[in-house]
Coordinates of C-alpha atoms in Angstrom, one line a residue:
Chain A
M1 CA 91.7 93.8 128.2
T2 CA 94.0 95.7 130.5
N3 CA 96.8 93.5 128.8
A4 CA 95.7 94.9 125.4
I5 CA 95.3 98.2 126.7
L6 CA 98.6 98.4 128.1
T7 CA 100.2 96.5 125.3
G8 CA 98.5 99.3 122.9
L9 CA 100.2 102.5 125.0
M10 CA 103.6 100.7 124.3
L11 CA 103.0 100.2 121.0
G12 CA 101.2 103.5 120.5
G13 CA 104.2 105.3 122.4
M14 CA 106.5 103.7 119.8
Y15 CA 104.4 104.7 117.0
A16 CA 104.1 108.2 118.3
L17 CA 108.1 108.2 118.7
I18 CA 108.5 106.8 115.0
A19 CA 106.1 109.9 113.7
M20 CA 107.7 112.8 115.8
G21 CA 110.6 112.7 113.2
L22 CA 108.4 113.1 110.2
T23 CA 106.0 115.3 111.5
L24 CA 109.0 117.8 112.0
Q25 CA 110.3 116.7 108.2
Y26 CA 106.9 117.1 106.6
G27 CA 105.7 120.0 108.9
V28 CA 108.6 122.5 108.9
A29 CA 111.1 121.2 105.9
R30 CA 107.8 120.7 103.6
I31 CA 109.4 117.2 102.5
M32 CA 107.2 114.6 102.3
N33 CA 109.7 111.6 102.8
L34 CA 108.7 108.3 101.5
S35 CA 112.2 107.0 102.5
Y36 CA 111.5 107.5 106.0
G37 CA 110.9 103.9 107.1
E38 CA 114.4 102.7 105.5
F39 CA 116.3 105.2 107.5
L40 CA 114.5 103.6 110.7
I41 CA 115.3 100.3 109.5
A42 CA 119.0 101.4 108.7
A43 CA 119.4 102.7 112.3
A44 CA 118.1 99.5 113.7
F45 CA 120.7 97.7 111.8
T46 CA 123.3 99.6 112.8
A47 CA 122.3 99.0 116.4
H48 CA 122.0 95.1 116.0
W49 CA 125.8 95.6 114.4
L50 CA 127.0 97.3 117.5
F51 CA 125.5 94.8 119.8
T52 CA 126.5 91.8 118.2
G53 CA 129.9 93.0 116.7
W54 CA 131.0 95.2 119.5
A55 CA 128.9 94.4 122.3
L56 CA 127.6 97.9 122.5
S57 CA 124.2 98.4 124.7
P58 CA 121.8 99.9 122.4
F59 CA 121.1 102.6 124.8
V60 CA 125.0 103.3 124.2
G61 CA 124.8 102.9 120.7
M62 CA 122.4 105.5 120.3
A63 CA 125.0 107.8 121.2
F64 CA 126.8 107.1 117.9
V65 CA 123.7 106.3 116.0
V66 CA 121.6 109.5 116.3
P67 CA 124.7 112.0 115.7
A68 CA 125.6 109.8 112.7
A69 CA 121.8 109.9 111.5
F70 CA 121.8 113.8 112.0
A71 CA 124.9 114.5 109.8
V72 CA 123.6 111.9 106.8
N73 CA 120.1 113.6 106.9
F74 CA 121.7 116.9 106.8
A75 CA 123.8 116.1 103.7
V76 CA 120.7 114.3 102.2
Y77 CA 118.5 117.6 102.8
K78 CA 121.7 119.8 101.3
L79 CA 122.6 117.6 98.1
L80 CA 119.4 116.0 97.1
L81 CA 116.6 118.2 98.4
T82 CA 117.8 121.5 98.6
P83 CA 117.8 121.6 94.2
L84 CA 114.1 120.9 94.4
V85 CA 113.3 123.4 97.0
R86 CA 115.1 125.9 94.7
R87 CA 113.4 124.6 91.7
A88 CA 109.6 124.6 93.2
R89 CA 107.4 127.3 92.6
T90 CA 104.7 126.3 94.8
R91 CA 104.1 124.1 97.8
D92 CA 102.5 121.4 95.9
A93 CA 105.0 121.3 93.5
L94 CA 107.7 120.8 95.9
E95 CA 105.2 118.1 97.6
V96 CA 105.2 116.1 94.5
D97 CA 109.0 116.7 93.9
S98 CA 109.7 115.8 97.1
I99 CA 107.7 112.5 97.1
L100 CA 109.3 111.5 93.9
A101 CA 112.7 112.0 94.9
T102 CA 112.6 110.2 98.4
F103 CA 110.4 107.5 96.7
G104 CA 113.5 106.9 94.7
L105 CA 115.8 107.3 97.5
T106 CA 113.6 104.5 99.3
F107 CA 114.8 101.8 96.7
I108 CA 118.5 102.8 97.1
V109 CA 118.4 102.9 100.7
Q110 CA 116.5 99.4 100.8
G111 CA 118.4 97.8 98.1
S112 CA 121.9 98.6 99.8
M113 CA 120.5 97.1 102.9
Q114 CA 119.5 94.0 101.0
S115 CA 122.8 93.4 99.7
M116 CA 124.6 93.9 102.8
F117 CA 122.3 92.0 104.9
G118 CA 120.0 90.0 102.3
G119 CA 116.2 89.2 103.0
A120 CA 116.5 87.6 106.3
Y121 CA 114.8 88.7 109.7
Y122 CA 117.0 90.0 112.3
S123 CA 116.7 90.5 115.7
Y124 CA 119.0 90.1 119.2
S125 CA 118.1 89.7 122.9
Y126 CA 118.4 92.8 125.3
L127 CA 116.7 93.5 128.3
A128 CA 114.3 90.8 127.7
F129 CA 113.0 90.0 130.9
P130 CA 109.3 90.2 132.3
V131 CA 108.3 93.2 134.5
Q132 CA 105.3 93.3 136.6
V133 CA 102.9 96.3 135.9
L134 CA 99.2 96.6 137.4
G135 CA 99.3 92.9 137.5
E136 CA 100.2 92.4 134.0
T137 CA 103.5 91.1 132.8
L138 CA 105.2 93.3 130.4
S139 CA 108.7 93.0 129.0
A140 CA 111.5 95.3 130.2
N141 CA 113.0 96.4 126.8
R142 CA 109.4 97.7 125.8
L143 CA 109.2 99.6 129.1
A144 CA 112.5 101.3 128.6
A145 CA 111.6 102.1 125.1
L146 CA 108.4 103.8 126.3
G147 CA 110.2 105.6 128.9
I148 CA 112.7 107.0 126.5
T149 CA 110.0 107.9 124.0
V150 CA 108.2 110.0 126.8
V151 CA 111.4 111.8 127.6
L152 CA 112.6 112.8 123.9
G153 CA 108.8 113.7 123.3
L154 CA 108.6 116.2 126.4
A155 CA 112.0 117.3 125.6
L156 CA 111.1 118.1 122.1
Y157 CA 107.9 119.8 122.9
L158 CA 109.7 122.0 125.5
A159 CA 112.4 123.0 123.0
L160 CA 110.0 123.7 120.3
T161 CA 107.7 125.8 122.7
R162 CA 110.3 127.2 125.2
T163 CA 113.5 128.2 123.4
R164 CA 114.4 130.4 120.9
A165 CA 115.4 128.0 118.0
G166 CA 112.1 126.1 118.8
T167 CA 110.0 129.3 118.1
A168 CA 112.2 130.0 114.9
I169 CA 111.2 126.5 113.5
R170 CA 107.7 126.9 114.3
A171 CA 107.6 130.0 112.6
V172 CA 109.0 128.8 109.5
A173 CA 106.3 125.6 109.8
V174 CA 103.5 128.5 110.1
D175 CA 104.9 130.4 107.3
P176 CA 108.2 130.4 105.4
A177 CA 107.8 133.8 103.6
A178 CA 107.1 135.5 106.7
A179 CA 109.5 134.0 108.6
Q180 CA 112.2 135.6 106.3
L181 CA 111.0 139.1 107.3
V182 CA 111.9 138.3 111.0
A183 CA 115.5 137.5 110.2
I184 CA 115.0 134.0 110.3
N185 CA 117.4 131.8 108.0
V186 CA 114.9 129.4 106.4
E187 CA 117.1 127.4 103.8
R188 CA 119.1 126.7 107.5
T189 CA 116.4 126.2 109.7
S190 CA 114.7 123.5 107.6
A191 CA 117.8 121.6 106.8
L192 CA 118.5 121.4 110.4
T193 CA 115.0 120.5 111.4
F194 CA 114.8 117.9 108.6
A195 CA 118.4 116.6 110.1
L196 CA 116.8 116.5 113.9
G197 CA 113.8 114.4 112.3
G198 CA 116.3 112.3 111.0
A199 CA 118.0 112.1 114.2
L200 CA 114.6 111.1 115.9
V201 CA 114.0 108.4 113.5
A202 CA 117.5 106.9 113.9
A203 CA 116.4 106.9 117.9
A204 CA 113.3 105.3 117.2
G205 CA 115.0 102.7 115.2
V206 CA 117.5 101.6 117.9
L207 CA 114.5 101.3 120.2
V208 CA 112.6 99.3 118.1
S209 CA 115.0 96.8 117.2
T210 CA 115.4 96.0 120.8
F211 CA 112.0 94.1 120.7
L212 CA 111.1 93.4 117.1
T213 CA 112.5 91.4 114.4
F214 CA 113.2 93.4 111.2
S215 CA 114.3 92.9 107.5
A216 CA 115.7 95.0 104.8
S217 CA 112.3 95.3 103.4
S218 CA 110.3 96.2 106.5
G219 CA 110.8 100.0 106.2
V220 CA 107.5 100.3 104.3
V221 CA 105.4 99.4 107.1
F222 CA 107.1 102.1 109.5
T223 CA 106.9 104.8 106.8
M224 CA 103.2 104.3 106.2
K225 CA 102.4 104.2 109.8
A226 CA 104.2 107.3 110.6
L227 CA 102.5 109.0 107.6
I228 CA 99.1 108.0 109.0
I229 CA 99.8 109.3 112.3
V230 CA 101.2 112.7 111.1
V231 CA 98.3 113.2 109.1
M232 CA 96.0 112.2 112.1
G233 CA 97.6 114.4 114.5
G234 CA 98.0 117.2 112.4
V235 CA 101.1 118.1 110.3
G236 CA 103.7 119.7 112.7
N237 CA 101.9 119.2 115.8
I238 CA 104.0 116.9 118.2
L239 CA 101.2 116.7 120.8
G240 CA 98.9 115.7 118.2
C241 CA 101.4 113.2 116.7
L242 CA 101.5 111.5 120.4
I243 CA 98.0 111.2 121.0
A244 CA 97.4 110.0 117.3
G245 CA 100.0 107.5 118.0
L246 CA 98.7 106.2 121.2
L247 CA 95.3 106.0 119.7
L248 CA 96.6 104.1 116.6
G249 CA 98.5 101.6 118.9
V250 CA 95.6 100.6 121.5
S251 CA 92.9 100.2 118.3
E252 CA 95.6 98.0 116.9
A253 CA 96.1 96.1 120.0
L254 CA 92.2 95.9 120.7
V255 CA 91.5 94.7 117.5
A256 CA 94.3 92.3 117.4
S257 CA 93.2 90.7 120.8
L258 CA 89.5 90.9 120.2
V259 CA 89.0 90.5 116.4
D260 CA 91.9 89.2 114.4
P261 CA 95.6 90.1 114.4
G262 CA 95.8 89.9 110.5
L263 CA 93.4 93.0 110.6
T264 CA 95.6 95.7 111.9
L265 CA 96.7 97.3 109.1
A266 CA 93.1 97.5 107.8
V267 CA 92.4 99.3 111.2
N268 CA 95.0 101.9 110.5
F269 CA 93.5 102.8 107.1
A270 CA 89.9 102.9 108.7
L271 CA 90.9 105.3 111.4
F272 CA 93.0 107.4 108.7
L273 CA 90.1 107.7 106.4
A274 CA 87.7 108.3 109.2
V275 CA 89.9 111.4 110.5
L276 CA 90.4 112.6 107.4
L277 CA 86.7 112.5 106.2
V278 CA 85.5 114.0 109.7
K279 CA 88.6 116.7 110.0
P280 CA 90.9 117.0 106.9
A281 CA 93.4 119.1 108.8
G282 CA 94.0 116.1 111.4
L283 CA 92.8 115.9 115.1
F284 CA 94.8 119.1 116.2
G285 CA 95.5 120.6 113.1
R286 CA 94.5 124.2 112.1
A287 CA 91.9 124.2 109.2
T288 CA 94.3 126.7 107.0
R289 CA 95.7 123.8 104.8
Chain B
M1 CA 90.2 115.0 58.4
T2 CA 93.7 116.9 57.8
L3 CA 97.0 115.3 55.9
R4 CA 98.7 114.8 59.2
T5 CA 95.8 112.9 61.3
T6 CA 95.7 110.8 58.1
T7 CA 99.2 109.9 57.9
L8 CA 99.3 109.3 61.6
G9 CA 96.4 107.0 61.2
A10 CA 97.8 105.2 58.7
I11 CA 101.5 104.7 60.5
A12 CA 99.4 103.4 63.4
L13 CA 97.4 101.0 61.4
A14 CA 100.6 99.8 59.7
A15 CA 102.3 99.3 63.1
I16 CA 99.2 97.5 64.5
V17 CA 99.1 94.9 61.9
L18 CA 103.0 94.5 61.9
L19 CA 102.7 94.2 65.7
A20 CA 99.9 91.4 65.3
F21 CA 102.4 89.3 63.4
V22 CA 105.0 89.0 66.3
P23 CA 103.8 85.8 68.1
R24 CA 104.1 84.2 64.4
L25 CA 107.7 85.6 63.8
A26 CA 109.5 85.7 66.9
N27 CA 111.2 83.1 69.2
P28 CA 109.7 82.6 72.7
Y29 CA 112.2 84.9 74.4
Y30 CA 111.6 87.9 71.8
L31 CA 107.5 87.2 72.5
A32 CA 108.1 87.3 76.4
L33 CA 109.8 90.4 75.5
A34 CA 107.1 91.7 73.7
I35 CA 104.6 91.0 75.9
S36 CA 106.3 92.7 79.2
L37 CA 106.8 95.9 76.5
L38 CA 103.2 95.6 75.8
Q39 CA 102.3 94.9 79.5
Y40 CA 104.3 98.1 80.5
T41 CA 103.1 100.0 77.9
V42 CA 99.6 99.6 78.9
L43 CA 100.2 100.3 82.3
A44 CA 102.5 103.3 82.2
T45 CA 99.9 105.1 79.6
A46 CA 96.7 104.0 81.9
W47 CA 98.8 105.5 84.7
G48 CA 99.6 108.7 82.9
M49 CA 95.9 109.2 81.8
F50 CA 94.9 109.9 85.3
S51 CA 98.1 111.4 86.9
G52 CA 99.2 113.3 83.8
P53 CA 96.6 116.0 83.5
T54 CA 95.5 116.1 87.3
R55 CA 99.2 115.7 88.8
Y56 CA 98.1 113.4 91.5
V57 CA 101.1 110.7 92.0
S58 CA 99.3 107.4 92.1
L59 CA 101.7 104.6 93.9
A60 CA 98.4 102.1 93.6
T61 CA 99.1 100.4 90.3
T62 CA 100.4 97.3 91.9
A63 CA 96.8 97.1 93.9
F64 CA 95.0 97.1 90.6
F65 CA 97.2 94.8 88.9
G66 CA 97.2 92.4 91.8
V67 CA 93.3 92.5 92.1
G68 CA 93.1 91.3 88.4
A69 CA 95.7 88.7 88.8
Y70 CA 94.0 87.2 91.9
T71 CA 90.6 87.1 90.7
V72 CA 91.9 85.1 87.5
A73 CA 93.4 82.6 90.2
V74 CA 90.4 82.4 92.2
L75 CA 87.9 82.1 89.5
G76 CA 90.0 81.2 86.4
E77 CA 88.9 77.4 86.4
V78 CA 85.3 78.0 87.5
L79 CA 84.2 80.4 84.8
P80 CA 84.6 81.1 80.9
W81 CA 87.4 83.3 80.3
P82 CA 85.7 86.5 79.1
V83 CA 83.7 86.1 81.9
V84 CA 86.7 86.4 84.5
L85 CA 88.1 89.4 82.6
V86 CA 84.6 91.1 83.2
V87 CA 84.6 90.3 86.7
A88 CA 88.0 91.5 87.3
A89 CA 87.2 94.7 85.5
S90 CA 84.1 95.3 87.5
L91 CA 86.3 94.6 91.0
G92 CA 88.9 96.7 89.9
A93 CA 86.5 99.3 88.9
I94 CA 84.6 99.3 92.4
L95 CA 87.6 99.3 94.3
A96 CA 89.0 102.3 92.4
A97 CA 85.6 104.2 92.9
V98 CA 85.7 103.4 96.6
V99 CA 89.4 104.6 96.9
G100 CA 88.6 107.7 94.6
L101 CA 85.5 108.9 96.4
S102 CA 87.1 108.4 99.8
T103 CA 90.8 110.4 99.0
L104 CA 90.3 112.1 96.0
R105 CA 88.0 115.0 97.5
L106 CA 91.1 115.6 99.9
S107 CA 94.1 117.5 98.9
G108 CA 96.6 115.5 96.7
V109 CA 99.1 114.5 99.5
Y110 CA 96.6 112.2 101.3
F111 CA 96.0 110.8 98.2
V112 CA 99.4 109.6 97.5
I113 CA 99.7 108.6 101.0
F114 CA 97.0 106.4 100.6
T115 CA 97.8 104.7 97.3
F116 CA 101.1 104.2 98.8
G117 CA 99.3 101.8 101.4
L118 CA 96.8 100.6 99.4
A119 CA 98.7 97.8 97.8
E120 CA 100.1 96.6 101.4
L121 CA 96.5 97.0 102.8
V122 CA 94.7 95.0 99.9
R123 CA 97.5 92.1 100.2
Q124 CA 96.8 91.9 104.3
L125 CA 93.1 91.8 103.4
V126 CA 93.5 88.9 100.9
V127 CA 96.0 86.9 103.1
W128 CA 93.9 87.2 105.9
F129 CA 90.7 86.0 104.0
E130 CA 92.6 83.1 102.3
V131 CA 94.0 82.1 106.0
N132 CA 90.7 82.6 107.9
K133 CA 87.9 81.7 105.3
S134 CA 89.3 79.7 102.4
R135 CA 92.1 78.3 104.1
V136 CA 94.3 78.1 101.0
L137 CA 97.4 80.4 100.5
G138 CA 98.5 80.4 97.1
R139 CA 96.8 79.2 94.3
Y140 CA 97.6 77.4 91.0
V141 CA 96.4 78.7 87.8
F142 CA 95.3 76.4 85.1
V143 CA 93.8 78.2 82.4
N144 CA 94.0 77.2 78.8
V145 CA 95.7 80.7 77.9
T146 CA 98.9 80.4 75.6
Q147 CA 101.7 82.9 75.1
S148 CA 100.4 84.3 71.7
D149 CA 96.8 84.4 73.5
I150 CA 98.3 86.9 76.3
Y151 CA 100.1 89.0 73.5
W152 CA 97.2 89.7 71.2
Q153 CA 94.9 90.3 74.1
L154 CA 97.4 93.1 75.5
L155 CA 97.8 94.2 72.2
I156 CA 94.0 94.7 72.0
L157 CA 94.1 96.2 75.3
A158 CA 97.0 98.9 74.1
I159 CA 95.0 99.6 71.4
A160 CA 92.0 100.5 73.6
V161 CA 94.0 102.4 75.9
F162 CA 95.0 104.9 73.4
L163 CA 91.5 105.3 71.9
I164 CA 90.4 105.8 75.3
G165 CA 93.1 108.3 76.2
W166 CA 92.4 109.9 72.7
L167 CA 88.6 110.5 73.3
V168 CA 89.0 111.2 76.7
A169 CA 91.4 114.1 75.9
R170 CA 88.9 115.5 73.4
S171 CA 86.0 115.1 75.8
R172 CA 84.9 117.9 78.1
L173 CA 85.9 115.7 81.2
G174 CA 89.6 115.8 79.6
F175 CA 89.4 119.5 79.4
A176 CA 88.1 119.8 82.9
L177 CA 90.9 117.6 84.2
R178 CA 93.5 119.7 82.8
I179 CA 92.3 122.5 84.2
I180 CA 92.1 121.0 87.7
G181 CA 95.5 120.2 86.8
E182 CA 96.5 123.7 86.4
D183 CA 94.5 125.0 89.2
E184 CA 92.1 123.1 91.4
T185 CA 90.5 126.4 92.8
V186 CA 90.2 127.9 89.7
A187 CA 88.4 124.5 88.1
T188 CA 86.0 124.7 91.0
H189 CA 84.9 128.6 90.4
C190 CA 84.4 127.3 86.8
G191 CA 81.6 125.3 88.0
I192 CA 83.7 121.7 87.3
N193 CA 82.6 119.1 90.1
T194 CA 86.2 118.2 90.4
T195 CA 85.4 115.1 92.5
I196 CA 83.4 113.5 90.1
A197 CA 85.8 114.3 87.1
K198 CA 89.0 112.9 89.2
V199 CA 87.2 110.0 90.5
A200 CA 85.8 109.2 86.8
L201 CA 89.2 109.2 85.3
F202 CA 90.8 107.3 88.2
T203 CA 88.4 104.4 88.0
I204 CA 88.9 104.4 83.9
S205 CA 92.4 104.3 84.4
A206 CA 92.3 101.6 87.4
T207 CA 90.1 99.5 85.8
I208 CA 92.7 99.1 82.7
M209 CA 95.6 98.1 85.1
T210 CA 93.1 95.4 86.6
I211 CA 92.5 94.0 83.2
V212 CA 96.3 94.0 82.3
G213 CA 96.8 92.0 85.6
A214 CA 93.9 89.7 84.9
I215 CA 95.5 89.1 81.1
M216 CA 98.9 88.4 82.6
A217 CA 98.0 86.4 85.5
P218 CA 98.2 83.0 83.4
R219 CA 102.0 83.6 82.9
W220 CA 102.5 82.7 86.5
T221 CA 101.2 78.9 87.2
Y222 CA 101.4 79.7 91.0
I223 CA 100.1 83.0 92.5
E224 CA 100.2 84.2 95.8
P225 CA 99.7 87.7 97.3
S226 CA 103.0 88.6 97.7
I227 CA 103.4 87.8 94.0
A228 CA 100.3 89.4 92.5
F229 CA 100.9 92.7 94.9
N230 CA 104.7 93.1 94.4
A231 CA 105.3 96.9 94.9
M232 CA 107.9 96.7 92.3
I233 CA 105.3 97.1 89.7
S234 CA 104.0 100.2 91.0
F235 CA 107.5 101.8 91.2
Q236 CA 108.5 100.6 87.5
V237 CA 105.4 102.2 86.0
L238 CA 106.1 105.1 87.7
I239 CA 109.4 105.7 86.5
M240 CA 108.6 104.7 83.1
A241 CA 105.6 107.3 82.6
L242 CA 108.0 109.9 84.1
L243 CA 110.7 109.3 82.0
G244 CA 108.1 109.3 79.1
G245 CA 106.5 112.4 80.2
A246 CA 102.8 111.8 81.6
H247 CA 101.5 115.2 80.2
R248 CA 101.1 113.7 76.8
L249 CA 99.2 110.4 75.7
W250 CA 102.0 109.2 73.7
G251 CA 104.6 110.2 76.6
P252 CA 104.5 107.1 78.7
I253 CA 105.3 104.9 75.6
L254 CA 108.5 106.6 75.4
G255 CA 109.8 105.6 78.7
A256 CA 108.0 102.1 78.9
V257 CA 109.8 101.1 75.8
P258 CA 113.6 102.1 76.8
L259 CA 113.5 101.1 80.5
V260 CA 111.5 97.6 80.0
I261 CA 114.6 96.7 77.6
L262 CA 117.4 98.2 80.0
F263 CA 115.5 96.4 83.1
E264 CA 115.6 93.1 81.3
L265 CA 119.6 93.5 80.6
L266 CA 120.2 95.0 84.0
S267 CA 118.1 92.2 86.1
A268 CA 119.9 89.4 83.9
R269 CA 123.4 90.9 84.6
F270 CA 123.1 92.3 88.2
P271 CA 120.2 90.7 89.9
N272 CA 121.6 91.8 93.8
T273 CA 122.3 95.5 93.1
F274 CA 119.0 95.8 90.6
T275 CA 116.9 98.0 93.2
I276 CA 119.6 100.4 93.9
I277 CA 120.3 101.0 90.2
L278 CA 116.4 101.3 89.5
G279 CA 116.7 104.1 92.3
C280 CA 119.6 105.8 90.8
I281 CA 117.9 106.0 87.5
F282 CA 114.6 107.1 89.1
L283 CA 116.5 110.2 90.8
L284 CA 118.4 110.9 87.5
I285 CA 115.1 111.1 86.1
V286 CA 113.8 113.2 88.7
Y287 CA 116.1 115.7 88.7
L288 CA 117.2 116.1 85.0
L289 CA 114.2 115.3 83.1
P290 CA 111.0 116.7 85.1
R291 CA 108.9 116.8 82.3
G292 CA 110.1 113.6 80.5
V293 CA 111.3 112.7 77.0
A294 CA 108.2 114.2 75.7
G295 CA 108.7 117.6 77.2
L296 CA 112.2 117.5 75.9
L297 CA 111.1 116.7 72.3
E298 CA 108.5 119.5 72.6
S299 CA 111.0 122.1 74.1
G300 CA 113.4 121.1 71.2
K301 CA 110.5 121.5 68.5
A302 CA 109.6 125.0 69.8
R303 CA 113.7 125.9 69.9
W304 CA 114.0 124.6 66.2
G305 CA 110.7 126.4 64.9
E306 CA 112.4 129.7 66.9
T307 CA 115.7 129.2 65.1
F308 CA 114.0 128.5 61.6
K309 CA 111.1 131.2 61.4
P310 CA 113.4 134.3 61.4
R311 CA 115.4 132.8 58.4
A312 CA 112.3 132.2 56.7
V313 CA 111.1 135.8 57.0
A314 CA 114.4 137.1 56.0

């Protein structure tokens, strides 16, 4: 039981990290990014390549992967998504268009990874030694990942609530039209926030690669989990994201250890539906949407 | 009946009669191609029936298709063929009603997210059930159904789909759905029960997809969850319906026919980069043809009419 809860908390921390980037991309830049998981897997493959080819530790590798992901996502927003933002007349129209465009992007990224790495599963061994916590055995790489998640989450929360740029980002999330009236460059803020979300998911990808096996086609599952957590926690809400992620992780671990490991996705969906039926705006979302 | 409807009806009837003789005339390769043409025409038209007027993007085609195929794999040898089809159709209808009732009351994005994961969810549940309860993963389909039978069944289904679509579009339900697609708030204020209307049409469209899955199942002799619930089907159907233009009943067929032939050529020639090409085609459609070929034809017709009119007056 303690073991299940501890495993669940670590899993949940990872889910929260995965979902933080999407909550920024969807909450602020209004892009429902279905290719999100593919970018996570791409970062995982890069970390794998840096580790096996150049013997770079994943935590050092992050210093290369994260800025690169920022640049790539910035380019994706500027080149692919800005035309859609300009074309869309309402927020709903933008959502549908962005879903379709990123759905197409999913297949391009996935196809490229498949032609480069094939369909095989990849993993490497890094920090894979046991650590004793509260009388339970946990692996060091998962603990390290959890630690980095907490640091990143706190830093992001403080940046969003305590700095000028963070306030501008939140203003765009609340009302893009009104944000323009107080001299916020909405287009640039959206592009930068989208890129920031992409950088976060790349960090998540690097961390995930240290303890999970992954293949070119496993991105969809991560997209799914991230989407569920974002909606559950309330769109654009970092704290809600953290709590929803932990909730999902713990419930998954409990079901896997007490009922059956094959039913974890069913639990995700059940939880998702339950939250939507009771509180459609998410656990911490405002009811305006 | 006006002259135009009579002519259209006559052309449609002639086309059906011609199409019915394809299995007698074509060799096995072209028959197989004709079957995939019909399969994707029906799937894309059924997709457009719901998603066209309501503008709710459904990514769950393969979930329903897979339910149909898997029902045949389980029951195909136990029950007579028509009964199997009926069971498959009712399973698909029940699944669609449950999904629709729980997600269509909410905003469109939640529906998209849910349908995006639905195929994966159903697949996991089937795998879990097979591994733990029935203890077989992967089944053989030995049903006495030939390729020609599959073709004729699909042809009948295609005719039925167009009839249903035509009837729905002229009914109160179709009208209600078009209003929902324009503005859901207005629809509610007009006294339309939006949830019932959406769930009803979603169920009709999903049931058709399930039947397609059931009819197609005998083409594979071996079925396992990853074959039946192949995400590629959802994706291809979506591309076809969008290329054709989902806001018209006859739109999706304009996308299905060229794309099935194109995919057939591409997947034979570039098996490794097929997914990438598919993604690029999809993006091109989203950016350059947001209203599909049907939209292009309509605006072309309107422009032609405008340039023609002044001359007629003068």
